[in-house]
Short mmCIF file of C-alpha atoms and ligand atoms in Angstrom, two decimals:
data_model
loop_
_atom_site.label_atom_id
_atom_site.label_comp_id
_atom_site.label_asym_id
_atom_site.label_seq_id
_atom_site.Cartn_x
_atom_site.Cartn_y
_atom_site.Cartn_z
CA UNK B 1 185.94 92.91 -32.13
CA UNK B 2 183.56 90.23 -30.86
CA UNK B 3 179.74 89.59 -30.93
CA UNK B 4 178.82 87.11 -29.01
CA UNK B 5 175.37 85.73 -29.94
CA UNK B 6 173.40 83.53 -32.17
CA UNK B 7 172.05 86.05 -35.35
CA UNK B 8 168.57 84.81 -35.14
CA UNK B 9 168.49 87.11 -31.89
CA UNK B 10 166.60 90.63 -33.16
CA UNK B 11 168.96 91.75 -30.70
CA UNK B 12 172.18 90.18 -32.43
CA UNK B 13 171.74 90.88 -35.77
CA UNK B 14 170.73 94.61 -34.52
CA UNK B 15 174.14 94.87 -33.32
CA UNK B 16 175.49 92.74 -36.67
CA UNK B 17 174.18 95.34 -38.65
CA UNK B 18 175.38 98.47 -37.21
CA UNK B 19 178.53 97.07 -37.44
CA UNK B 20 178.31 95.93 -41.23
CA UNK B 21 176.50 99.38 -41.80
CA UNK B 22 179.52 101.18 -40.15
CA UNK B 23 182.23 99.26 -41.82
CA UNK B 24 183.81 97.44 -38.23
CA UNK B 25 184.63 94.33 -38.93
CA UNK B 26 183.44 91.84 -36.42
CA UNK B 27 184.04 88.05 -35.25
CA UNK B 28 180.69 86.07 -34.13
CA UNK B 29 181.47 84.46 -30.94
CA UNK B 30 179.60 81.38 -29.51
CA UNK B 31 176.82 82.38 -26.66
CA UNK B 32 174.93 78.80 -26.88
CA UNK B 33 173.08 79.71 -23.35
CA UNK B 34 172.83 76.05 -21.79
CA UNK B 35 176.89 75.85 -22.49
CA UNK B 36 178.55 79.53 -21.78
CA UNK B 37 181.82 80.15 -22.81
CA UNK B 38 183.98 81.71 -20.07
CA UNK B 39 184.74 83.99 -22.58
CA UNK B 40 180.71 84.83 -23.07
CA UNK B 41 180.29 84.75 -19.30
CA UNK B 42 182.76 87.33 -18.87
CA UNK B 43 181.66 89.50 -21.45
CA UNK B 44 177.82 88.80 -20.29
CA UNK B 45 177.50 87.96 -16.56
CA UNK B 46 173.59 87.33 -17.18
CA UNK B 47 173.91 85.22 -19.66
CA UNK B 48 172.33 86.77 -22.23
CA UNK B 49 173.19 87.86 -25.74
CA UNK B 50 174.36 90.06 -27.77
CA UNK B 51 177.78 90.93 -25.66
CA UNK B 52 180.83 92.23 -27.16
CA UNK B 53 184.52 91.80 -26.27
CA UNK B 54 186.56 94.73 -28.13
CA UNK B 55 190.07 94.48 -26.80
CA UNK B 56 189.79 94.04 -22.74
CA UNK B 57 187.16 96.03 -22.89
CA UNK B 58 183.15 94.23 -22.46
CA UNK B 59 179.55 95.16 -22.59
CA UNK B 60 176.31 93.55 -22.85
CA UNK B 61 172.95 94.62 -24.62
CA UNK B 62 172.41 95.88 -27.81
CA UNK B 63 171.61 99.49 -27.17
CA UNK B 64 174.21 99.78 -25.05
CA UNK B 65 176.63 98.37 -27.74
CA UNK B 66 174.89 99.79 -30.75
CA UNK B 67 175.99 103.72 -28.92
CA UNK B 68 179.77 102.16 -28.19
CA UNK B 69 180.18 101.72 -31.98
CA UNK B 70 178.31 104.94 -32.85
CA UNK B 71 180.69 106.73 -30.52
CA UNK B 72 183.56 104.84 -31.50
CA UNK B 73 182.57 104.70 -35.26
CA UNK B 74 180.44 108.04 -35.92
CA UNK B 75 180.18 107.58 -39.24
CA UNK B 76 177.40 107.29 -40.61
CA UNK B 77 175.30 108.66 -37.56
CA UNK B 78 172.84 106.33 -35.87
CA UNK B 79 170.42 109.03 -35.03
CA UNK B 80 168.74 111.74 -36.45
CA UNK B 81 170.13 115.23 -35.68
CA UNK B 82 166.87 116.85 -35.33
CA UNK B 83 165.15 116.49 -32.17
CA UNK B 84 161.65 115.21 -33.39
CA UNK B 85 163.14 112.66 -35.44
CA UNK B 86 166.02 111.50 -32.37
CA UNK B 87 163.18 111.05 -30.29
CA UNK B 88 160.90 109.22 -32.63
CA UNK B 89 164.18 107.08 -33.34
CA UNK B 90 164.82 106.37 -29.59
CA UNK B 91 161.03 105.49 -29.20
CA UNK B 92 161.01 103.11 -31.83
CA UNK B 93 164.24 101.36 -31.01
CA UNK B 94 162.53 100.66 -27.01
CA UNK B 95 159.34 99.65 -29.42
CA UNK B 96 161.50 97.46 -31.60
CA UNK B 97 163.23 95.85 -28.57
CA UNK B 98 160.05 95.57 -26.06
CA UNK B 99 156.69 95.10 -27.60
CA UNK B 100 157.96 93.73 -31.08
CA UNK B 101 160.56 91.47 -29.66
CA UNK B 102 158.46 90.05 -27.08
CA UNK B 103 155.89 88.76 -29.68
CA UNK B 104 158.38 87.73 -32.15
CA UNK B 105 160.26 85.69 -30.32
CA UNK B 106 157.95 83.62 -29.06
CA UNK B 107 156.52 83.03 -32.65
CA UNK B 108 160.07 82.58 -33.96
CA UNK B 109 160.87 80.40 -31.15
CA UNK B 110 157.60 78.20 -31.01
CA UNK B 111 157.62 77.85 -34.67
CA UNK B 112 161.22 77.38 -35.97
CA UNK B 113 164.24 78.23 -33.78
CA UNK B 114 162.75 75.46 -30.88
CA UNK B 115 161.82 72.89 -33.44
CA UNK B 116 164.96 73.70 -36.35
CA UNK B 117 167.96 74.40 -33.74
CA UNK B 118 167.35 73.43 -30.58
CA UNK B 119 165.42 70.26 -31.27
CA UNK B 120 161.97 71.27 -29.64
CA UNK B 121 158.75 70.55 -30.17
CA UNK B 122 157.10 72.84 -32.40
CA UNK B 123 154.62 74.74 -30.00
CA UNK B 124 151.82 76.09 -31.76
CA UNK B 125 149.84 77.26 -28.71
CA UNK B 126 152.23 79.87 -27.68
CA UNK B 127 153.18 80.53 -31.40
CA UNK B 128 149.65 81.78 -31.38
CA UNK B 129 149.41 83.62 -28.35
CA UNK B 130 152.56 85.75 -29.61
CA UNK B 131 151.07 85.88 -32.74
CA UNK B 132 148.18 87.50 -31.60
CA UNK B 133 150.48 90.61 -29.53
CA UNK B 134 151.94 90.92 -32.73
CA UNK B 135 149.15 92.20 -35.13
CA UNK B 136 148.45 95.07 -32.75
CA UNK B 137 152.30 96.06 -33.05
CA UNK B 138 152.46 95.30 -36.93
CA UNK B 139 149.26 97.66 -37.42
CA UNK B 140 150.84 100.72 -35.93
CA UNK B 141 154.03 99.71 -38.08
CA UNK B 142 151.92 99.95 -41.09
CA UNK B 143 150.65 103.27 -39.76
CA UNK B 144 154.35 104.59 -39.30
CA UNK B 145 156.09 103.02 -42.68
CA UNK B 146 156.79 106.29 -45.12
CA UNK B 147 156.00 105.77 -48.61
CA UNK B 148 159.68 106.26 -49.78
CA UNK B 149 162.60 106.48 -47.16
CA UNK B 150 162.99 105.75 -43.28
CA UNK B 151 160.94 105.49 -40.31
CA UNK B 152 162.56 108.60 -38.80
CA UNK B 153 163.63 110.72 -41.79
CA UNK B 154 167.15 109.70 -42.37
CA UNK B 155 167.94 105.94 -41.92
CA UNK B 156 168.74 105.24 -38.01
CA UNK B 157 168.93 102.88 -35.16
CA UNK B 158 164.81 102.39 -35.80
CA UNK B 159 165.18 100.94 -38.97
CA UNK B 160 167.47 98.95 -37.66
CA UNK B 161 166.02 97.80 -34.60
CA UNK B 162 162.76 97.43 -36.01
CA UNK B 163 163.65 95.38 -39.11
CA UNK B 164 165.66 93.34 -37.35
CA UNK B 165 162.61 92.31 -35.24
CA UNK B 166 160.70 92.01 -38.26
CA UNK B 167 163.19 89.52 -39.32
CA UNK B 168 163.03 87.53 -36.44
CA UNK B 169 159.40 87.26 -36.82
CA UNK B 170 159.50 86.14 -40.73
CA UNK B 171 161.08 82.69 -39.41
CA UNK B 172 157.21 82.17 -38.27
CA UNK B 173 154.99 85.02 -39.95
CA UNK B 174 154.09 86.54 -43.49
CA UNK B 175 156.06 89.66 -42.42
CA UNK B 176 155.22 91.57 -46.08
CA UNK B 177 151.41 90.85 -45.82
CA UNK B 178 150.68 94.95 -44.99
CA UNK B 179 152.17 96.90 -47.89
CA UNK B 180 153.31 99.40 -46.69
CA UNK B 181 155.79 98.10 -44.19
CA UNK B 182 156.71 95.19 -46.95
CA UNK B 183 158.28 98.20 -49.34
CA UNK B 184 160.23 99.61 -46.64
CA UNK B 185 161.65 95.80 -46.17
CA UNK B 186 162.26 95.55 -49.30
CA UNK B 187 164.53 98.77 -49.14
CA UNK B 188 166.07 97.56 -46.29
CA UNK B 189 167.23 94.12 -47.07
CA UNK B 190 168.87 95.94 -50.51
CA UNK B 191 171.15 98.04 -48.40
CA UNK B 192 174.64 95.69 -48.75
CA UNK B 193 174.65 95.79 -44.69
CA UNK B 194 171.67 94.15 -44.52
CA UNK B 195 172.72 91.34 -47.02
CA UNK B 196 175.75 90.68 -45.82
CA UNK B 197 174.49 89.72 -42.28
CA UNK B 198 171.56 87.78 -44.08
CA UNK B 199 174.26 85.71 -45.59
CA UNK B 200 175.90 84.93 -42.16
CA UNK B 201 173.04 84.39 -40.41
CA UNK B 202 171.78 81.87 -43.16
CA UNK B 203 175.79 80.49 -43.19
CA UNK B 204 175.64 80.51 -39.20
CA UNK B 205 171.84 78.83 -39.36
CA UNK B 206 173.20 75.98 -41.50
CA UNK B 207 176.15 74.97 -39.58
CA UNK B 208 174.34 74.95 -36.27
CA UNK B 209 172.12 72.65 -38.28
CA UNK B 210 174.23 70.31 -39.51
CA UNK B 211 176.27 69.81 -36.26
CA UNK B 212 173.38 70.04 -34.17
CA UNK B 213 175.98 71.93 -31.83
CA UNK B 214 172.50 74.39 -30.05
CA UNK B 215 170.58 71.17 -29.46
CA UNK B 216 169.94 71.47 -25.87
CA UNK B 217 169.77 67.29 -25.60
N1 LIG W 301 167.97 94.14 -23.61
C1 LIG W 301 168.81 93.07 -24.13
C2 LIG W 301 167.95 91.84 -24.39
C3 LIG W 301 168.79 90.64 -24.80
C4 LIG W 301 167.99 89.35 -24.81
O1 LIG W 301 166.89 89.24 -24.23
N2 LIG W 301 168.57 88.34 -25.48
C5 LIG W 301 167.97 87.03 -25.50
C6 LIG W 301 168.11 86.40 -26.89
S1 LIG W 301 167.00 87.07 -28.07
C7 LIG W 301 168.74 86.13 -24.56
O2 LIG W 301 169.94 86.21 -24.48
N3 LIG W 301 168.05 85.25 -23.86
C8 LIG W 301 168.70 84.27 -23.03
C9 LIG W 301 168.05 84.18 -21.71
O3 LIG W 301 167.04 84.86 -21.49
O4 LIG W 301 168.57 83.42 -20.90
C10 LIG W 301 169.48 93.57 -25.41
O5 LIG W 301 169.02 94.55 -26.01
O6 LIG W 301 170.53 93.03 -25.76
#
């Protein structure tokens, strides 16, 4: 199977991790956006990443790709059984992929990816402005973090999805500064999953930097 995306994307490394978390072994594909592959362009007509390619069969979006694997790989389960705890894991994925995202990009972008990958200049004006949607989002993260396990009983999609943001964000934030939400990182990024697509994305990260190969000029 295929991913094609850079893992800096919250929405990449969402997808990365399912995978890793459900055993599926998977190929990272090249999606650099100002050069498409044919091969991304077929699997992602809009350009934009993650898509995956499993056999002849393609599909953009994460969500969309995240429930391929969970019906393809059901084991373990991406949501909650109950019905409180689906829904709260639903919500929080559209959370993770809307309000979050939207803020953390831009300070990822304006802050690190731009400037580190893509040869940018660093941009603190709108690293600021994203900044500032952030810390409403972060708060009612803090709110929502358990003391001890996940954010939706058993571990799910919204860990997941919302980590993964959270990750995103730490290339130009103190993501740990609330307490709360910094243990339940810290039990995330022990789960093997989660290191094992840390150690791509830092692989993945380094090559692009030494071959300059996303530098848009
Ligand atoms: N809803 C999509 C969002 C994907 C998305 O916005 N990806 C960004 C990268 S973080 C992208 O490909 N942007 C390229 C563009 O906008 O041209 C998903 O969940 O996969």
């Amino acid at each position: 199977m295929q991913i094609f995306g850079f893992p800096t994307s919250p929405y990449v490394r969402k997808v990365l991790v399912i995978a890793a978390e459900k055993g599926v072994d998977v190929e990272l594909a090249d999606a650099t956006p100002h050069k498409p592959t044919p091969e991304f362009l077929a699997a992602s007509p809009f350009r934009m990443m993650p898509a995956m390619r499993d056999g002849d069969f393609t599909l953009p979006d994460s969500t969309a790709i995240a429930f391929y694997l969970d019906a393809k790989y059901p084991d373990p389960p991406l949501l909650p059984e109950g019905a409180k705890m689906r829904g709260r894991a639903i919500w929080l994925d559209e959370f993770a992929d809307t309000i979050l995202a939207n803020s953390a990009r831009g300070v990822a972008f304006n802050r690190y990816i731009g400037p580190a990958l893509l040869g940018l200049p660093r941009n603190d004006e709108a690293a600021n402005e994203a900044e500032a949607k952030a810390h409403p989002a972060l708060d009612y993260l803090e709110n929502l973090a358990p003391a001890d396990g996940w954010l939706a009983e058993d571990y799910s999609l919204a860990d997941i999805s919302v980590a993964s943001c959270l990750k995103t964000l730490s290339y130009g934030l103190d993501v740990k500064a609330r307490p709360r939400t910094a243990a339940w990182l810290e039990r995330i990024e022990a789960r093997p999953a989660w290191k094992k697509v840390a150690d791509l994305e830092r692989d993945t990260i380094e090559g692009a930097i030494a071959s300059g190969a996303h530098r848009s000029s």
